[in-house]
Amino acid sequence: NFERSNENKIRILYVGRIVEEKGIKQIIDVINSDYFVDQEIEWWFVGEGSLSEEIKQLEKQNNNIKYFGKISGQIDLAAIYKQSDILLLPSIPSKTWEELFGIVLIEAMACGVVPISTSNVGPQTIISHLHDGFLYDYTDTEMLKKYIESLLYDNKKLELLSSNAVKTVLERYTDEINAETWNRVLKF
């Protein structure tokens, strides 16, 4: 097993471009809402983009927010995943873009991090709702809050979904399985 955040704290992680279409403003709204005011939550951000300055400002104003900037090394990123409990991927689809895969979901799940994502095409193929993570409609910030809350107050649920997330990755996304899939595709 690996080192998670302190017993009483839940560490919530975002990894990706720090831009509006990735749902950063939705995360900021959740942080700034009164919903989790007295809760033991740490919010970690990895990535860079047009909203990086907003995250840096939040970090200056709150001792429970940490902004890492861009992290390219897989070992460094894995260390951050292994210290986290929940991954948020609240991507907002538009007419020209939608989250089609979300490799960060698989990376996080492999480390036992429970994903909460908007129900875009990609995340729907990776996450089994209520089994190894949560999916919600991008317009429903209240549901995002409820899913975070459900893990905040139910450690057994968090542990179960974490364990299921690791199993999902081992069953579907190993190098051998990916090679076999590509083999079938290329033979077609």
PDB file of C-alpha atoms in Angstrom:
ATOM      1  CA  ASN A   1       0.000   0.000   0.000  1.00  0.00           C
ATOM      2  CA  PHE A   2       1.017   3.633  -0.346  1.00  0.00           C
ATOM      3  CA  GLU A   3       0.861   6.791   1.696  1.00  0.00           C
ATOM      4  CA  ARG A   4      -2.424   8.665   1.464  1.00  0.00           C
ATOM      5  CA  SER A   5      -3.177  12.027   3.003  1.00  0.00           C
ATOM      6  CA  ASN A   6      -3.680  12.183   6.785  1.00  0.00           C
ATOM      7  CA  GLU A   7      -6.557  10.120   8.154  1.00  0.00           C
ATOM      8  CA  ASN A   8      -8.868  13.113   8.549  1.00  0.00           C
ATOM      9  CA  LYS A   9      -7.999  14.869   5.290  1.00  0.00           C
ATOM     10  CA  ILE A  10      -9.209  14.066   1.824  1.00  0.00           C
ATOM     11  CA  ARG A  11      -6.899  15.152  -0.965  1.00  0.00           C
ATOM     12  CA  ILE A  12      -8.684  16.108  -4.184  1.00  0.00           C
ATOM     13  CA  LEU A  13      -6.554  16.310  -7.312  1.00  0.00           C
ATOM     14  CA  TYR A  14      -6.912  17.850 -10.755  1.00  0.00           C
ATOM     15  CA  VAL A  15      -4.388  16.983 -13.477  1.00  0.00           C
ATOM     16  CA  GLY A  16      -4.552  18.551 -16.919  1.00  0.00           C
ATOM     17  CA  ARG A  17      -4.721  21.816 -18.770  1.00  0.00           C
ATOM     18  CA  ILE A  18      -5.754  24.652 -16.452  1.00  0.00           C
ATOM     19  CA  VAL A  19      -8.362  26.039 -18.862  1.00  0.00           C
ATOM     20  CA  GLU A  20     -12.076  26.741 -18.828  1.00  0.00           C
ATOM     21  CA  GLU A  21     -13.155  23.798 -21.025  1.00  0.00           C
ATOM     22  CA  LYS A  22     -11.531  21.401 -18.565  1.00  0.00           C
ATOM     23  CA  GLY A  23     -13.951  22.595 -15.870  1.00  0.00           C
ATOM     24  CA  ILE A  24     -11.460  24.578 -13.779  1.00  0.00           C
ATOM     25  CA  LYS A  25     -14.024  27.303 -13.037  1.00  0.00           C
ATOM     26  CA  GLN A  26     -16.408  24.613 -11.763  1.00  0.00           C
ATOM     27  CA  ILE A  27     -13.730  23.359  -9.359  1.00  0.00           C
ATOM     28  CA  ILE A  28     -13.014  26.934  -8.243  1.00  0.00           C
ATOM     29  CA  ASP A  29     -16.755  27.457  -7.644  1.00  0.00           C
ATOM     30  CA  VAL A  30     -16.880  24.308  -5.502  1.00  0.00           C
ATOM     31  CA  ILE A  31     -13.818  25.453  -3.512  1.00  0.00           C
ATOM     32  CA  ASN A  32     -15.285  28.940  -3.032  1.00  0.00           C
ATOM     33  CA  SER A  33     -18.765  27.710  -2.106  1.00  0.00           C
ATOM     34  CA  ASP A  34     -19.742  27.352   1.527  1.00  0.00           C
ATOM     35  CA  TYR A  35     -20.381  23.669   0.910  1.00  0.00           C
ATOM     36  CA  PHE A  36     -17.040  22.357   2.214  1.00  0.00           C
ATOM     37  CA  VAL A  37     -15.988  25.287   4.421  1.00  0.00           C
ATOM     38  CA  ASP A  38     -15.096  23.399   7.597  1.00  0.00           C
ATOM     39  CA  GLN A  39     -14.047  20.168   5.907  1.00  0.00           C
ATOM     40  CA  GLU A  40     -10.575  18.707   5.973  1.00  0.00           C
ATOM     41  CA  ILE A  41      -9.957  18.847   2.220  1.00  0.00           C
ATOM     42  CA  GLU A  42      -6.765  19.592   0.369  1.00  0.00           C
ATOM     43  CA  TRP A  43      -7.114  20.674  -3.278  1.00  0.00           C
ATOM     44  CA  TRP A  44      -4.112  19.896  -5.502  1.00  0.00           C
ATOM     45  CA  PHE A  45      -3.663  21.135  -9.074  1.00  0.00           C
ATOM     46  CA  VAL A  46      -1.185  19.891 -11.686  1.00  0.00           C
ATOM     47  CA  GLY A  47      -0.929  21.492 -15.115  1.00  0.00           C
ATOM     48  CA  GLU A  48      -0.789  24.889 -16.740  1.00  0.00           C
ATOM     49  CA  GLY A  49      -2.970  27.043 -18.921  1.00  0.00           C
ATOM     50  CA  SER A  50      -4.865  30.299 -19.209  1.00  0.00           C
ATOM     51  CA  LEU A  51      -6.395  29.970 -15.712  1.00  0.00           C
ATOM     52  CA  SER A  52      -3.134  29.124 -13.904  1.00  0.00           C
ATOM     53  CA  GLU A  53      -2.997  32.609 -12.341  1.00  0.00           C
ATOM     54  CA  GLU A  54      -6.438  32.075 -10.761  1.00  0.00           C
ATOM     55  CA  ILE A  55      -5.208  28.845  -9.176  1.00  0.00           C
ATOM     56  CA  LYS A  56      -2.042  30.595  -7.940  1.00  0.00           C
ATOM     57  CA  GLN A  57      -4.194  33.315  -6.363  1.00  0.00           C
ATOM     58  CA  LEU A  58      -6.366  30.690  -4.648  1.00  0.00           C
ATOM     59  CA  GLU A  59      -3.218  29.000  -3.350  1.00  0.00           C
ATOM     60  CA  LYS A  60      -2.008  32.302  -1.837  1.00  0.00           C
ATOM     61  CA  GLN A  61      -5.378  32.842  -0.127  1.00  0.00           C
ATOM     62  CA  ASN A  62      -5.893  29.279   1.179  1.00  0.00           C
ATOM     63  CA  ASN A  63      -3.506  26.975   3.008  1.00  0.00           C
ATOM     64  CA  ASN A  64      -5.404  23.901   1.750  1.00  0.00           C
ATOM     65  CA  ILE A  65      -4.696  24.536  -1.960  1.00  0.00           C
ATOM     66  CA  LYS A  66      -1.471  23.518  -3.670  1.00  0.00           C
ATOM     67  CA  TYR A  67      -0.532  24.343  -7.256  1.00  0.00           C
ATOM     68  CA  PHE A  68       2.319  22.275  -8.731  1.00  0.00           C
ATOM     69  CA  GLY A  69       2.373  23.724 -12.239  1.00  0.00           C
ATOM     70  CA  LYS A  70       3.241  21.379 -15.068  1.00  0.00           C
ATOM     71  CA  ILE A  71       4.805  18.051 -14.123  1.00  0.00           C
ATOM     72  CA  SER A  72       6.233  16.101 -17.040  1.00  0.00           C
ATOM     73  CA  GLY A  73       7.945  13.216 -15.261  1.00  0.00           C
ATOM     74  CA  GLN A  74       5.749  10.128 -14.902  1.00  0.00           C
ATOM     75  CA  ILE A  75       7.458   9.129 -11.642  1.00  0.00           C
ATOM     76  CA  ASP A  76       6.781  12.557 -10.098  1.00  0.00           C
ATOM     77  CA  LEU A  77       3.189  12.472 -11.326  1.00  0.00           C
ATOM     78  CA  ALA A  78       2.681   8.945  -9.965  1.00  0.00           C
ATOM     79  CA  ALA A  79       3.927  10.136  -6.561  1.00  0.00           C
ATOM     80  CA  ILE A  80       1.245  12.851  -6.566  1.00  0.00           C
ATOM     81  CA  TYR A  81      -1.468  10.392  -7.605  1.00  0.00           C
ATOM     82  CA  LYS A  82      -0.429   8.025  -4.812  1.00  0.00           C
ATOM     83  CA  GLN A  83      -0.906  10.788  -2.237  1.00  0.00           C
ATOM     84  CA  SER A  84      -4.387  11.664  -3.513  1.00  0.00           C
ATOM     85  CA  ASP A  85      -7.847  10.282  -2.806  1.00  0.00           C
ATOM     86  CA  ILE A  86     -10.086  11.763  -5.518  1.00  0.00           C
ATOM     87  CA  LEU A  87      -9.396  12.933  -9.076  1.00  0.00           C
ATOM     88  CA  LEU A  88     -11.677  15.520 -10.664  1.00  0.00           C
ATOM     89  CA  LEU A  89     -12.131  15.664 -14.441  1.00  0.00           C
ATOM     90  CA  PRO A  90     -15.052  18.078 -14.903  1.00  0.00           C
ATOM     91  CA  SER A  91     -14.541  18.686 -18.647  1.00  0.00           C
ATOM     92  CA  ILE A  92     -17.170  20.754 -20.440  1.00  0.00           C
ATOM     93  CA  PRO A  93     -18.008  19.628 -23.972  1.00  0.00           C
ATOM     94  CA  SER A  94     -18.494  22.208 -26.723  1.00  0.00           C
ATOM     95  CA  LYS A  95     -19.509  22.035 -30.377  1.00  0.00           C
ATOM     96  CA  THR A  96     -15.872  21.467 -31.364  1.00  0.00           C
ATOM     97  CA  TRP A  97     -14.398  19.517 -28.400  1.00  0.00           C
ATOM     98  CA  GLU A  98     -15.220  16.785 -25.935  1.00  0.00           C
ATOM     99  CA  GLU A  99     -13.099  14.717 -23.538  1.00  0.00           C
ATOM    100  CA  LEU A 100     -12.505  11.672 -25.738  1.00  0.00           C
ATOM    101  CA  PHE A 101     -10.285   9.554 -23.537  1.00  0.00           C
ATOM    102  CA  GLY A 102      -8.715  11.102 -20.460  1.00  0.00           C
ATOM    103  CA  ILE A 103      -5.475   9.198 -19.850  1.00  0.00           C
ATOM    104  CA  VAL A 104      -5.283  10.935 -16.451  1.00  0.00           C
ATOM    105  CA  LEU A 105      -8.293   8.822 -15.415  1.00  0.00           C
ATOM    106  CA  ILE A 106      -6.402   5.584 -16.052  1.00  0.00           C
ATOM    107  CA  GLU A 107      -3.202   6.880 -14.452  1.00  0.00           C
ATOM    108  CA  ALA A 108      -5.081   7.984 -11.332  1.00  0.00           C
ATOM    109  CA  MET A 109      -7.200   4.838 -11.101  1.00  0.00           C
ATOM    110  CA  ALA A 110      -4.055   2.689 -11.379  1.00  0.00           C
ATOM    111  CA  CYS A 111      -2.856   4.462  -8.214  1.00  0.00           C
ATOM    112  CA  GLY A 112      -6.162   3.872  -6.405  1.00  0.00           C
ATOM    113  CA  VAL A 113      -7.492   7.405  -6.872  1.00  0.00           C
ATOM    114  CA  VAL A 114     -11.285   7.549  -7.244  1.00  0.00           C
ATOM    115  CA  PRO A 115     -12.311   9.563 -10.328  1.00  0.00           C
ATOM    116  CA  ILE A 116     -15.240  11.960 -10.460  1.00  0.00           C
ATOM    117  CA  SER A 117     -15.773  13.049 -14.043  1.00  0.00           C
ATOM    118  CA  THR A 118     -18.335  14.603 -16.301  1.00  0.00           C
ATOM    119  CA  SER A 119     -20.070  11.969 -18.405  1.00  0.00           C
ATOM    120  CA  ASN A 120     -18.311  12.730 -21.687  1.00  0.00           C
ATOM    121  CA  VAL A 121     -17.684   9.988 -24.249  1.00  0.00           C
ATOM    122  CA  GLY A 122     -14.175   9.105 -23.038  1.00  0.00           C
ATOM    123  CA  PRO A 123     -14.800   8.971 -19.290  1.00  0.00           C
ATOM    124  CA  GLN A 124     -17.940   6.866 -19.881  1.00  0.00           C
ATOM    125  CA  THR A 125     -15.785   4.168 -21.503  1.00  0.00           C
ATOM    126  CA  ILE A 126     -13.340   4.158 -18.577  1.00  0.00           C
ATOM    127  CA  ILE A 127     -15.416   4.718 -15.424  1.00  0.00           C
ATOM    128  CA  SER A 128     -18.127   2.322 -14.269  1.00  0.00           C
ATOM    129  CA  HIS A 129     -20.443   4.727 -12.441  1.00  0.00           C
ATOM    130  CA  LEU A 130     -20.783   3.933  -8.715  1.00  0.00           C
ATOM    131  CA  HIS A 131     -18.391   0.958  -9.072  1.00  0.00           C
ATOM    132  CA  ASP A 132     -14.954   2.539  -9.545  1.00  0.00           C
ATOM    133  CA  GLY A 133     -15.834   6.225  -9.735  1.00  0.00           C
ATOM    134  CA  PHE A 134     -18.590   8.705 -10.493  1.00  0.00           C
ATOM    135  CA  LEU A 135     -19.967  10.298 -13.658  1.00  0.00           C
ATOM    136  CA  TYR A 136     -22.171  13.392 -13.668  1.00  0.00           C
ATOM    137  CA  ASP A 137     -23.641  15.835 -16.165  1.00  0.00           C
ATOM    138  CA  TYR A 138     -21.327  18.821 -16.652  1.00  0.00           C
ATOM    139  CA  THR A 139     -24.178  21.231 -15.892  1.00  0.00           C
ATOM    140  CA  ASP A 140     -24.817  19.694 -12.452  1.00  0.00           C
ATOM    141  CA  THR A 141     -22.254  21.139 -10.023  1.00  0.00           C
ATOM    142  CA  GLU A 142     -24.481  20.104  -7.103  1.00  0.00           C
ATOM    143  CA  MET A 143     -24.018  16.441  -8.076  1.00  0.00           C
ATOM    144  CA  LEU A 144     -20.241  16.947  -8.171  1.00  0.00           C
ATOM    145  CA  LYS A 145     -20.449  18.283  -4.597  1.00  0.00           C
ATOM    146  CA  LYS A 146     -22.625  15.351  -3.510  1.00  0.00           C
ATOM    147  CA  TYR A 147     -20.178  12.786  -4.916  1.00  0.00           C
ATOM    148  CA  ILE A 148     -17.261  14.476  -3.147  1.00  0.00           C
ATOM    149  CA  GLU A 149     -19.324  14.601   0.047  1.00  0.00           C
ATOM    150  CA  SER A 150     -20.249  10.904  -0.225  1.00  0.00           C
ATOM    151  CA  LEU A 151     -16.556   9.983  -0.166  1.00  0.00           C
ATOM    152  CA  LEU A 152     -15.680  12.570   2.456  1.00  0.00           C
ATOM    153  CA  TYR A 153     -17.962  10.972   5.035  1.00  0.00           C
ATOM    154  CA  ASP A 154     -17.699   7.304   4.063  1.00  0.00           C
ATOM    155  CA  ASN A 155     -14.166   5.958   4.271  1.00  0.00           C
ATOM    156  CA  LYS A 156     -15.317   2.408   3.487  1.00  0.00           C
ATOM    157  CA  LYS A 157     -16.926   3.622   0.263  1.00  0.00           C
ATOM    158  CA  LEU A 158     -13.745   5.499  -0.631  1.00  0.00           C
ATOM    159  CA  GLU A 159     -11.651   2.369  -0.006  1.00  0.00           C
ATOM    160  CA  LEU A 160     -14.026   0.167  -2.022  1.00  0.00           C
ATOM    161  CA  LEU A 161     -14.122   2.463  -5.047  1.00  0.00           C
ATOM    162  CA  SER A 162     -10.335   2.924  -4.806  1.00  0.00           C
ATOM    163  CA  SER A 163      -9.820  -0.836  -4.845  1.00  0.00           C
ATOM    164  CA  ASN A 164     -12.282  -1.249  -7.732  1.00  0.00           C
ATOM    165  CA  ALA A 165     -10.493   1.509  -9.686  1.00  0.00           C
ATOM    166  CA  VAL A 166      -7.197  -0.387  -9.470  1.00  0.00           C
ATOM    167  CA  LYS A 167      -8.939  -3.635 -10.518  1.00  0.00           C
ATOM    168  CA  THR A 168     -10.538  -1.899 -13.511  1.00  0.00           C
ATOM    169  CA  VAL A 169      -7.152  -0.724 -14.773  1.00  0.00           C
ATOM    170  CA  LEU A 170      -5.558  -4.139 -14.237  1.00  0.00           C
ATOM    171  CA  GLU A 171      -8.423  -5.839 -16.083  1.00  0.00           C
ATOM    172  CA  ARG A 172      -8.663  -3.415 -19.021  1.00  0.00           C
ATOM    173  CA  TYR A 173      -5.551  -1.311 -19.506  1.00  0.00           C
ATOM    174  CA  THR A 174      -2.385  -3.355 -19.109  1.00  0.00           C
ATOM    175  CA  ASP A 175       0.282  -3.227 -21.829  1.00  0.00           C
ATOM    176  CA  GLU A 176      -0.617  -6.790 -22.837  1.00  0.00           C
ATOM    177  CA  ILE A 177      -4.306  -5.979 -23.242  1.00  0.00           C
ATOM    178  CA  ASN A 178      -3.533  -2.808 -25.194  1.00  0.00           C
ATOM    179  CA  ALA A 179      -1.109  -4.681 -27.474  1.00  0.00           C
ATOM    180  CA  GLU A 180      -3.716  -7.381 -28.092  1.00  0.00           C
ATOM    181  CA  THR A 181      -6.364  -4.750 -28.913  1.00  0.00           C
ATOM    182  CA  TRP A 182      -4.059  -2.955 -31.357  1.00  0.00           C
ATOM    183  CA  ASN A 183      -3.129  -6.289 -32.907  1.00  0.00           C
ATOM    184  CA  ARG A 184      -6.792  -7.025 -33.615  1.00  0.00           C
ATOM    185  CA  VAL A 185      -7.354  -3.526 -34.989  1.00  0.00           C
ATOM    186  CA  LEU A 186      -4.317  -3.675 -37.282  1.00  0.00           C
ATOM    187  CA  LYS A 187      -5.227  -7.156 -38.614  1.00  0.00           C
ATOM    188  CA  PHE A 188      -8.639  -5.861 -39.632  1.00  0.00           C
TER     189      PHE A 188
END
